[in-house]
Short mmCIF file of C-alpha atoms and ligand atoms in Angstrom, two decimals:
data_model
loop_
_atom_site.label_atom_id
_atom_site.label_comp_id
_atom_site.label_asym_id
_atom_site.label_seq_id
_atom_site.Cartn_x
_atom_site.Cartn_y
_atom_site.Cartn_z
CA MET A 1326 5.22 -6.99 10.64
CA ASP A 1327 4.50 -4.33 13.29
CA GLY A 1328 1.49 -1.99 13.51
CA THR A 1329 3.36 0.89 11.84
CA GLU A 1330 4.03 -1.17 8.75
CA THR A 1331 0.35 -2.19 8.57
CA ALA A 1332 -0.71 1.45 8.88
CA ASN A 1333 1.79 2.51 6.23
CA ARG A 1334 0.60 -0.19 3.91
CA SER A 1335 -3.07 0.68 4.20
CA ASP A 1336 -2.30 4.38 3.65
CA LYS A 1337 -0.24 3.64 0.57
CA LYS A 1338 -1.07 5.52 -2.60
CA PHE A 1339 -0.03 3.95 -5.88
CA ARG A 1340 1.65 6.24 -8.40
CA LEU A 1341 0.62 4.83 -11.74
CA VAL A 1342 1.83 4.94 -15.32
CA GLN A 1343 -0.46 3.34 -17.86
CA VAL A 1344 1.15 2.11 -21.06
CA GLY A 1345 -1.04 1.22 -24.05
CA CYS A 1346 -3.90 3.59 -24.88
CA GLY A 1347 -5.96 1.59 -27.40
CA ASN A 1348 -9.39 -0.01 -27.13
CA MET A 1349 -9.05 -1.88 -23.83
CA ALA A 1350 -7.18 1.02 -22.21
CA ARG A 1351 -10.39 2.93 -21.46
CA ARG A 1352 -11.56 0.27 -19.02
CA TRP A 1353 -8.21 0.42 -17.20
CA VAL A 1354 -8.10 4.21 -16.96
CA LYS A 1355 -11.70 4.25 -15.76
CA TYR A 1356 -10.87 1.80 -12.96
CA ALA A 1357 -7.77 3.80 -11.95
CA ALA A 1358 -9.77 7.05 -11.91
CA GLU A 1359 -12.33 5.53 -9.54
CA ARG A 1360 -9.79 4.45 -6.91
CA PRO A 1361 -8.81 7.09 -4.36
CA ASP A 1362 -5.55 5.25 -3.66
CA ILE A 1363 -4.32 5.45 -7.27
CA GLU A 1364 -2.82 8.60 -8.70
CA LEU A 1365 -2.49 8.34 -12.47
CA ALA A 1366 0.80 10.12 -13.18
CA ALA A 1367 1.35 9.56 -16.91
CA LEU A 1368 0.06 7.87 -20.05
CA VAL A 1369 2.30 6.17 -22.59
CA ASP A 1370 1.67 4.97 -26.13
CA ILE A 1371 4.07 4.42 -29.00
CA HIS A 1372 1.50 6.39 -30.97
CA LEU A 1373 1.42 9.67 -29.00
CA PRO A 1374 -1.99 10.88 -30.33
CA ALA A 1375 -3.58 7.74 -28.80
CA ALA A 1376 -2.30 8.71 -25.34
CA GLU A 1377 -3.33 12.33 -25.81
CA ALA A 1378 -6.81 11.34 -26.99
CA LEU A 1379 -7.28 9.08 -23.94
CA ALA A 1380 -6.18 11.90 -21.61
CA ARG A 1381 -8.68 14.26 -23.28
CA GLU A 1382 -11.51 11.72 -23.17
CA PHE A 1383 -11.12 11.22 -19.40
CA GLU A 1384 -10.19 14.88 -18.72
CA LEU A 1385 -6.85 13.81 -17.27
CA ASN A 1386 -4.26 16.50 -16.79
CA VAL A 1387 -1.27 14.15 -17.10
CA PRO A 1388 1.83 14.17 -19.30
CA CYS A 1389 1.88 11.78 -22.28
CA TYR A 1390 4.96 9.94 -23.48
CA THR A 1391 6.05 7.51 -26.16
CA ASP A 1392 8.75 5.94 -23.96
CA LEU A 1393 7.84 3.99 -20.82
CA GLY A 1394 11.25 4.34 -19.14
CA THR A 1395 11.15 8.13 -19.42
CA ALA A 1396 7.58 8.22 -18.09
CA ILE A 1397 8.47 6.11 -15.04
CA ARG A 1398 11.62 8.09 -14.24
CA GLU A 1399 9.98 11.50 -14.65
CA SER A 1400 6.80 10.60 -12.75
CA GLY A 1401 8.38 8.56 -9.93
CA ALA A 1402 5.80 5.81 -10.55
CA ASP A 1403 5.75 2.58 -8.53
CA LEU A 1404 3.00 0.82 -10.50
CA VAL A 1405 2.51 0.20 -14.22
CA PHE A 1406 -0.68 -0.88 -15.97
CA ASP A 1407 0.29 -2.71 -19.19
CA VAL A 1408 -2.48 -2.54 -21.79
CA THR A 1409 -0.27 -2.84 -24.86
CA ILE A 1410 -0.48 -5.52 -27.52
CA PRO A 1411 0.78 -9.02 -26.56
CA GLN A 1412 3.97 -8.63 -28.66
CA VAL A 1413 5.33 -5.91 -26.35
CA HIS A 1414 4.27 -7.20 -22.90
CA LYS A 1415 7.74 -8.66 -22.26
CA THR A 1416 9.54 -5.36 -22.93
CA VAL A 1417 7.00 -3.39 -20.92
CA VAL A 1418 7.02 -5.67 -17.87
CA THR A 1419 10.80 -6.12 -17.70
CA THR A 1420 11.43 -2.37 -18.22
CA ALA A 1421 8.96 -1.51 -15.46
CA ALA A 1422 10.35 -4.10 -13.01
CA ALA A 1423 13.93 -2.94 -13.63
CA LEU A 1424 12.82 0.60 -12.73
CA GLY A 1425 11.25 -0.54 -9.43
CA CYS A 1426 7.60 -0.85 -10.47
CA ASP A 1427 5.06 -3.58 -9.83
CA VAL A 1428 3.00 -4.41 -12.91
CA ILE A 1429 -0.60 -5.33 -13.55
CA GLY A 1430 -1.07 -6.30 -17.17
CA GLU A 1431 -3.48 -7.58 -19.77
CA LYS A 1432 -3.34 -11.20 -20.86
CA PRO A 1433 -1.52 -12.97 -22.43
CA MET A 1434 1.75 -12.67 -20.49
CA ALA A 1435 3.84 -13.19 -23.63
CA MET A 1436 3.96 -14.49 -27.17
CA THR A 1437 6.11 -17.54 -26.31
CA MET A 1438 6.48 -19.81 -23.28
CA ALA A 1439 10.20 -19.01 -23.13
CA ASP A 1440 9.35 -15.31 -22.85
CA ALA A 1441 6.76 -16.01 -20.14
CA TYR A 1442 9.34 -17.95 -18.06
CA GLU A 1443 11.90 -15.18 -18.59
CA ILE A 1444 9.47 -12.45 -17.54
CA GLU A 1445 8.59 -14.30 -14.33
CA ASP A 1446 12.27 -14.83 -13.57
CA ILE A 1447 13.20 -11.18 -14.18
CA VAL A 1448 10.27 -9.86 -12.13
CA ARG A 1449 11.23 -12.17 -9.24
CA ARG A 1450 14.91 -11.13 -9.41
CA TYR A 1451 13.93 -7.46 -9.16
CA GLY A 1452 11.69 -8.32 -6.19
CA ARG A 1453 8.57 -6.94 -7.90
CA ARG A 1454 5.09 -8.37 -8.46
CA TYR A 1455 3.44 -8.94 -11.84
CA SER A 1456 -0.22 -10.01 -11.99
CA VAL A 1457 -2.21 -10.78 -15.08
CA MET A 1458 -5.79 -9.84 -15.98
CA GLN A 1459 -7.88 -13.03 -16.07
CA ASN A 1460 -11.24 -11.33 -15.76
CA ARG A 1461 -13.25 -14.35 -16.88
CA ARG A 1462 -12.49 -16.26 -13.69
CA PHE A 1463 -14.13 -13.36 -11.79
CA ALA A 1464 -17.61 -13.75 -13.29
CA ARG A 1465 -20.14 -14.19 -10.48
CA GLN A 1466 -21.58 -17.29 -12.10
CA ILE A 1467 -18.25 -19.12 -12.39
CA ARG A 1468 -17.45 -18.22 -8.76
CA GLU A 1469 -20.78 -19.76 -7.72
CA ALA A 1470 -20.19 -22.78 -9.97
CA ARG A 1471 -16.79 -23.27 -8.31
CA GLY A 1472 -18.55 -22.98 -4.93
CA GLN A 1473 -20.82 -25.88 -5.86
CA ILE A 1474 -17.85 -28.05 -6.85
CA ALA A 1475 -15.99 -27.06 -3.64
CA GLN A 1476 -19.05 -28.05 -1.57
CA GLY A 1477 -18.88 -31.52 -3.13
CA THR A 1478 -22.30 -31.24 -4.83
CA ILE A 1479 -21.17 -33.29 -7.85
CA GLY A 1480 -18.67 -35.43 -5.93
CA LYS A 1481 -15.18 -35.81 -7.39
CA PRO A 1482 -14.80 -34.09 -10.79
CA ALA A 1483 -13.84 -36.54 -13.52
CA HIS A 1484 -14.53 -34.88 -16.87
CA ALA A 1485 -14.88 -31.18 -17.66
CA THR A 1486 -15.70 -29.84 -21.10
CA ALA A 1487 -16.03 -26.38 -22.61
CA ASN A 1488 -17.54 -25.56 -26.01
CA PHE A 1489 -16.63 -22.18 -27.42
CA PHE A 1490 -18.09 -21.30 -30.84
CA LEU A 1491 -18.21 -17.69 -31.99
CA GLY A 1492 -17.63 -15.76 -35.23
CA PRO A 1493 -16.19 -12.34 -34.33
CA HIS A 1494 -14.85 -10.17 -37.16
CA PHE A 1495 -12.29 -8.14 -35.21
CA GLY A 1496 -10.00 -6.78 -37.88
CA GLY A 1497 -6.66 -5.70 -36.35
CA PHE A 1498 -3.91 -7.81 -34.78
CA ARG A 1499 -5.99 -10.93 -34.11
CA GLU A 1500 -6.67 -11.59 -37.80
CA THR A 1501 -2.94 -11.78 -38.57
CA MET A 1502 -1.75 -13.75 -35.50
CA ASP A 1503 -0.52 -17.34 -36.02
CA HIS A 1504 -2.70 -18.81 -33.23
CA PRO A 1505 -5.48 -16.27 -32.62
CA LEU A 1506 -7.89 -18.61 -30.84
CA LEU A 1507 -5.40 -20.47 -28.63
CA LEU A 1508 -3.18 -17.53 -27.76
CA ASP A 1509 -5.59 -14.61 -27.54
CA MET A 1510 -8.78 -16.29 -26.32
CA ALA A 1511 -8.31 -19.88 -25.10
CA ILE A 1512 -6.00 -18.59 -22.38
CA HIS A 1513 -9.22 -17.41 -20.67
CA THR A 1514 -11.03 -20.74 -21.06
CA PHE A 1515 -7.99 -22.77 -19.97
CA ASP A 1516 -7.53 -20.50 -16.96
CA GLN A 1517 -11.24 -20.96 -16.14
CA ALA A 1518 -10.79 -24.76 -16.28
CA ARG A 1519 -7.91 -24.55 -13.79
CA TYR A 1520 -10.05 -22.33 -11.58
CA LEU A 1521 -13.17 -24.52 -11.74
CA LEU A 1522 -11.28 -27.77 -11.11
CA GLN A 1523 -8.57 -26.26 -8.86
CA ALA A 1524 -6.25 -28.58 -10.77
CA ASP A 1525 -3.26 -28.09 -13.04
CA PRO A 1526 -2.47 -29.63 -16.41
CA MET A 1527 -0.24 -32.70 -16.88
CA SER A 1528 -0.53 -33.24 -20.64
CA VAL A 1529 -2.36 -32.09 -23.75
CA TYR A 1530 -3.25 -33.47 -27.14
CA CYS A 1531 -4.39 -30.76 -29.55
CA HIS A 1532 -5.55 -30.54 -33.13
CA GLU A 1533 -5.46 -26.90 -34.24
CA PHE A 1534 -6.78 -25.95 -37.67
CA ASN A 1535 -8.05 -23.14 -39.86
CA PRO A 1536 -11.27 -24.02 -41.71
CA SER A 1537 -11.30 -23.05 -45.40
CA HIS A 1538 -14.03 -20.45 -44.74
CA SER A 1539 -11.98 -18.75 -41.99
CA TRP A 1540 -11.22 -15.04 -42.31
CA TYR A 1541 -8.17 -15.34 -40.03
CA SER A 1542 -4.68 -16.02 -41.42
CA GLY A 1543 -3.74 -18.16 -38.38
CA ASN A 1544 -5.57 -21.19 -36.99
CA ALA A 1545 -8.96 -20.08 -35.66
CA SER A 1546 -10.22 -23.49 -34.46
CA ALA A 1547 -8.90 -26.12 -32.05
CA VAL A 1548 -9.83 -29.30 -30.22
CA CYS A 1549 -7.80 -30.13 -27.08
CA ILE A 1550 -7.72 -32.92 -24.51
CA PHE A 1551 -5.95 -32.11 -21.22
CA GLU A 1552 -5.11 -34.59 -18.45
CA MET A 1553 -5.25 -32.74 -15.12
CA ASP A 1554 -3.31 -33.50 -11.95
CA ASP A 1555 -6.46 -34.40 -9.96
CA GLY A 1556 -7.05 -37.31 -12.36
CA SER A 1557 -9.76 -35.46 -14.32
CA VAL A 1558 -9.81 -34.80 -18.06
CA PHE A 1559 -10.67 -31.39 -19.54
CA THR A 1560 -11.70 -31.19 -23.20
CA TYR A 1561 -12.00 -27.99 -25.23
CA ASN A 1562 -13.80 -27.48 -28.55
CA GLY A 1563 -13.29 -23.98 -29.85
CA SER A 1564 -13.63 -21.78 -32.90
CA TRP A 1565 -13.49 -18.08 -33.62
CA CYS A 1566 -14.80 -18.54 -37.15
CA ALA A 1567 -18.06 -20.31 -36.30
CA GLU A 1568 -21.01 -18.42 -37.79
CA GLY A 1569 -24.38 -19.19 -36.26
CA GLU A 1570 -25.80 -20.09 -32.84
CA PRO A 1571 -22.93 -18.60 -30.83
CA THR A 1572 -22.03 -19.91 -27.41
CA SER A 1573 -21.36 -17.31 -24.75
CA TRP A 1574 -17.88 -15.76 -24.49
CA GLN A 1575 -17.54 -17.58 -21.18
CA GLY A 1576 -17.94 -20.93 -22.97
CA ASP A 1577 -20.56 -23.59 -22.50
CA TRP A 1578 -19.47 -25.84 -19.61
CA ARG A 1579 -20.22 -29.23 -18.16
CA VAL A 1580 -18.28 -30.80 -15.29
CA VAL A 1581 -19.16 -34.43 -14.66
CA GLY A 1582 -18.38 -35.73 -11.18
CA SER A 1583 -18.87 -38.96 -9.27
CA GLU A 1584 -22.29 -37.81 -7.93
CA GLY A 1585 -23.65 -35.63 -10.72
CA THR A 1586 -23.00 -32.86 -13.24
CA LEU A 1587 -22.40 -29.13 -12.99
CA PHE A 1588 -23.86 -27.26 -15.97
CA TRP A 1589 -23.13 -23.64 -16.91
CA ASP A 1590 -23.76 -22.13 -20.35
CA GLY A 1591 -21.88 -18.96 -19.47
CA THR A 1592 -25.04 -16.81 -19.59
CA ASN A 1593 -27.64 -18.35 -17.30
CA GLU A 1594 -27.16 -19.34 -13.67
CA PRO A 1595 -25.05 -22.48 -13.16
CA TYR A 1596 -26.69 -25.47 -11.52
CA CYS A 1597 -25.94 -29.04 -10.65
CA SER A 1598 -27.94 -32.09 -11.61
CA VAL A 1599 -27.33 -34.87 -9.10
CA ALA A 1600 -28.44 -38.45 -8.90
CA GLU A 1601 -30.88 -39.40 -6.17
CA GLY A 1602 -32.26 -42.62 -4.84
CA SER A 1603 -31.29 -45.97 -6.27
CA LEU A 1604 -32.13 -47.85 -9.45
CA GLY A 1605 -35.66 -49.19 -9.40
CA PRO A 1606 -36.36 -52.73 -10.61
CA GLY A 1607 -35.61 -52.94 -14.35
CA ALA A 1608 -34.52 -49.27 -14.50
CA ARG A 1609 -31.35 -48.22 -16.31
CA MET A 1610 -31.19 -44.58 -15.33
CA LEU A 1611 -31.30 -42.89 -11.95
CA THR A 1612 -33.46 -39.85 -11.44
CA TYR A 1613 -31.84 -36.45 -10.95
CA ARG A 1614 -32.62 -33.37 -8.92
CA ARG A 1615 -31.52 -29.84 -9.68
CA VAL A 1616 -29.34 -28.08 -7.10
CA GLU A 1617 -28.92 -24.31 -7.29
CA PRO A 1618 -25.79 -22.54 -5.94
CA SER A 1619 -26.16 -21.77 -2.24
CA SER A 1620 -23.17 -19.45 -1.63
CA PRO A 1621 -23.65 -16.15 -3.45
CA TRP A 1622 -20.51 -14.40 -4.76
CA THR A 1623 -20.44 -10.89 -3.34
CA GLY A 1624 -17.24 -9.58 -4.94
CA ARG A 1625 -17.23 -7.46 -8.07
CA GLU A 1626 -17.25 -9.10 -11.47
CA GLY A 1627 -14.96 -9.31 -14.49
CA HIS A 1628 -12.17 -6.75 -14.85
CA ASP A 1629 -13.20 -4.91 -11.66
CA GLY A 1630 -13.15 -8.10 -9.59
CA CYS A 1631 -9.74 -9.09 -10.92
CA PHE A 1632 -8.36 -5.54 -10.43
CA ASP A 1633 -9.66 -5.52 -6.83
CA GLU A 1634 -7.91 -8.81 -6.09
CA MET A 1635 -4.63 -7.77 -7.76
CA LEU A 1636 -4.49 -4.47 -5.87
CA ASP A 1637 -5.51 -6.07 -2.55
CA ALA A 1638 -2.65 -8.54 -3.06
CA LEU A 1639 -0.18 -5.71 -3.70
CA ARG A 1640 -1.34 -4.00 -0.50
CA ASP A 1641 -1.14 -7.25 1.48
CA GLY A 1642 2.32 -8.07 0.08
CA ARG A 1643 1.14 -11.46 -1.19
CA PRO A 1644 0.95 -12.97 -4.69
CA ALA A 1645 -2.41 -12.30 -6.35
CA GLU A 1646 -4.63 -15.18 -7.41
CA THR A 1647 -3.52 -14.34 -10.97
CA ASP A 1648 0.14 -13.69 -10.13
CA CYS A 1649 2.45 -14.41 -13.08
CA SER A 1650 3.76 -17.58 -11.39
CA ASP A 1651 0.20 -18.95 -11.38
CA ASN A 1652 -0.54 -17.62 -14.83
CA LEU A 1653 2.44 -19.59 -16.20
CA LYS A 1654 0.28 -22.71 -15.69
CA SER A 1655 -2.50 -21.35 -17.91
CA MET A 1656 0.13 -20.16 -20.41
CA ALA A 1657 1.66 -23.67 -20.41
CA MET A 1658 -1.75 -25.06 -21.44
CA VAL A 1659 -1.77 -22.68 -24.42
CA PHE A 1660 1.78 -23.26 -25.61
CA ALA A 1661 1.82 -27.01 -24.97
CA ALA A 1662 -1.41 -27.20 -27.02
CA ILE A 1663 0.22 -25.28 -29.87
CA GLU A 1664 3.28 -27.57 -29.65
CA SER A 1665 1.09 -30.69 -29.60
CA ALA A 1666 -0.73 -29.54 -32.74
CA ARG A 1667 2.60 -28.85 -34.46
CA ARG A 1668 4.04 -32.26 -33.53
CA GLY A 1669 0.79 -34.22 -33.93
CA GLU A 1670 1.32 -35.92 -30.56
CA LYS A 1671 0.56 -35.64 -26.84
CA VAL A 1672 2.79 -33.15 -24.99
CA ARG A 1673 3.57 -33.46 -21.28
CA ILE A 1674 3.33 -30.55 -18.86
CA GLY A 1675 4.81 -30.46 -15.35
CA PRO A 1676 8.00 -30.73 -13.31
CA GLY A 1677 11.01 -31.71 -15.40
CA GLN A 1678 9.07 -31.39 -18.69
CA ALA A 1679 9.64 -28.79 -21.42
CA TYR A 1680 6.50 -27.11 -20.03
CA ASP A 1681 7.66 -27.09 -16.42
CA ILE A 1682 5.10 -25.51 -14.11
CA GLY A 1683 6.83 -26.46 -10.88
N1 NAD B 725 -9.07 -9.40 -20.79
C1 NAD B 725 -9.85 -9.21 -21.84
O1 NAD B 725 -11.01 -9.58 -21.85
C2 NAD B 725 -9.28 -8.52 -23.05
C3 NAD B 725 -10.12 -8.07 -24.08
C4 NAD B 725 -9.55 -7.40 -25.16
C5 NAD B 725 -8.16 -7.20 -25.21
N2 NAD B 725 -7.38 -7.67 -24.19
C6 NAD B 725 -5.93 -7.52 -24.23
O2 NAD B 725 -5.62 -6.15 -24.05
C7 NAD B 725 -4.39 -5.84 -24.72
C8 NAD B 725 -4.63 -4.62 -25.61
O3 NAD B 725 -5.65 -4.93 -26.53
P1 NAD B 725 -6.43 -3.76 -27.32
O4 NAD B 725 -7.63 -4.37 -27.94
O5 NAD B 725 -6.57 -2.57 -26.44
O6 NAD B 725 -5.35 -3.43 -28.47
P2 NAD B 725 -5.19 -2.05 -29.26
O7 NAD B 725 -4.40 -2.41 -30.49
O8 NAD B 725 -6.52 -1.37 -29.42
O9 NAD B 725 -4.32 -1.13 -28.30
C9 NAD B 725 -2.98 -1.38 -28.00
C10 NAD B 725 -2.25 -0.06 -27.83
O10 NAD B 725 -0.89 -0.35 -27.49
C11 NAD B 725 -0.07 0.59 -28.19
N3 NAD B 725 1.29 0.06 -28.33
C12 NAD B 725 1.75 -0.88 -29.18
N4 NAD B 725 3.07 -1.08 -29.02
C13 NAD B 725 3.46 -0.25 -28.02
C14 NAD B 725 4.71 0.01 -27.40
N5 NAD B 725 5.82 -0.64 -27.75
N6 NAD B 725 4.74 0.94 -26.42
C15 NAD B 725 3.62 1.62 -26.05
N7 NAD B 725 2.41 1.42 -26.62
C16 NAD B 725 2.32 0.49 -27.59
C17 NAD B 725 -0.78 0.77 -29.53
O11 NAD B 725 -0.35 1.97 -30.19
C18 NAD B 725 -2.23 0.79 -29.11
O12 NAD B 725 -2.68 2.11 -28.82
C19 NAD B 725 -3.99 -7.11 -25.47
O13 NAD B 725 -3.03 -7.82 -24.71
C20 NAD B 725 -5.29 -7.91 -25.55
O14 NAD B 725 -5.08 -9.32 -25.61
C21 NAD B 725 -7.92 -8.32 -23.12
#
């Protein structure tokens, strides 16, 4: 790449169409409005009044459409923000890529693994980029927890576990989905496990169920055991119909390594507890000392942090940390877990398997 290309790239302005103008859309429009290098050119929603209301709320003088293709063609957009419901992500992303746009979209990539593979394939064939919002791996605390693991504070990770127990009464699409917890929420926790361990899944055994008191029509609880490709095991206990003593939305984490344990409850600062000294005469337990994170995370958090990374990647012409090809691995954890629960047996993930993640 010569100097002219670098200059052109850093001067680039994105011409954006945002599709999906519901609850989450506000956060996306707000981010776009704050960036001088993004020009919001149009809003799209199948329900036109939703797009018009969002434009009014943010005092945006932009045309509103019900059809994404028309919006892209008439605005000359090169970037699409997809904040629609999961059922339409495939249509949105493939339409946008076919019309020459890169896409940044809300999780989950798709409603089935087959659709997720197909989306990645289509995006690649059109030579576009598609990155997925995985805001929970951009929390400052999880970045600092990862830093402690990377520094070797707990030695080699062997066993990670996340407890996730909450009782949200959402109403809307989540209460009628078949797998609300695994598909709409656990994607975050599974993606966090991959991030914390920097390891990918090799198999899963899952028991998914819907307690009799649940207010969801699909299964709102699950227990999963994943074997990871670094030799560690990740276990997940989750429920979206658990009333009382909620965990944080980040999950309540423990990563046990050869030298000690990383602990993070998702709210308070993470820390490690590491063994010191040697066993005294007659003693059964070592003593432990607490180690605080030593490398502060200075990036932005949550959605903003993930947006920053996805747009930097587009500018740099590289895949984002949450590029769709990476996100397929977190998606595979979700769909292999659903398949394991259906079959009542362990399901393999990896090259040559039904859940092939390369
Ligand atoms: N990352 C997170 O933390 C997080 C949190 C909440 C929601 N989400 C995700 O954000 C997405 C949107 O969720 P939400 O809560 O805003 O949902 P929502 O139902 O409030 O909004 C979705 C909007 O999409 C529109 N829409 C539906 N089909 C469309 C189509 N074919 N074309 C154009 N517009 C269409 C709807 O009319 C609605 O206005 C989902 O994928 C959800 O999983 C992510």
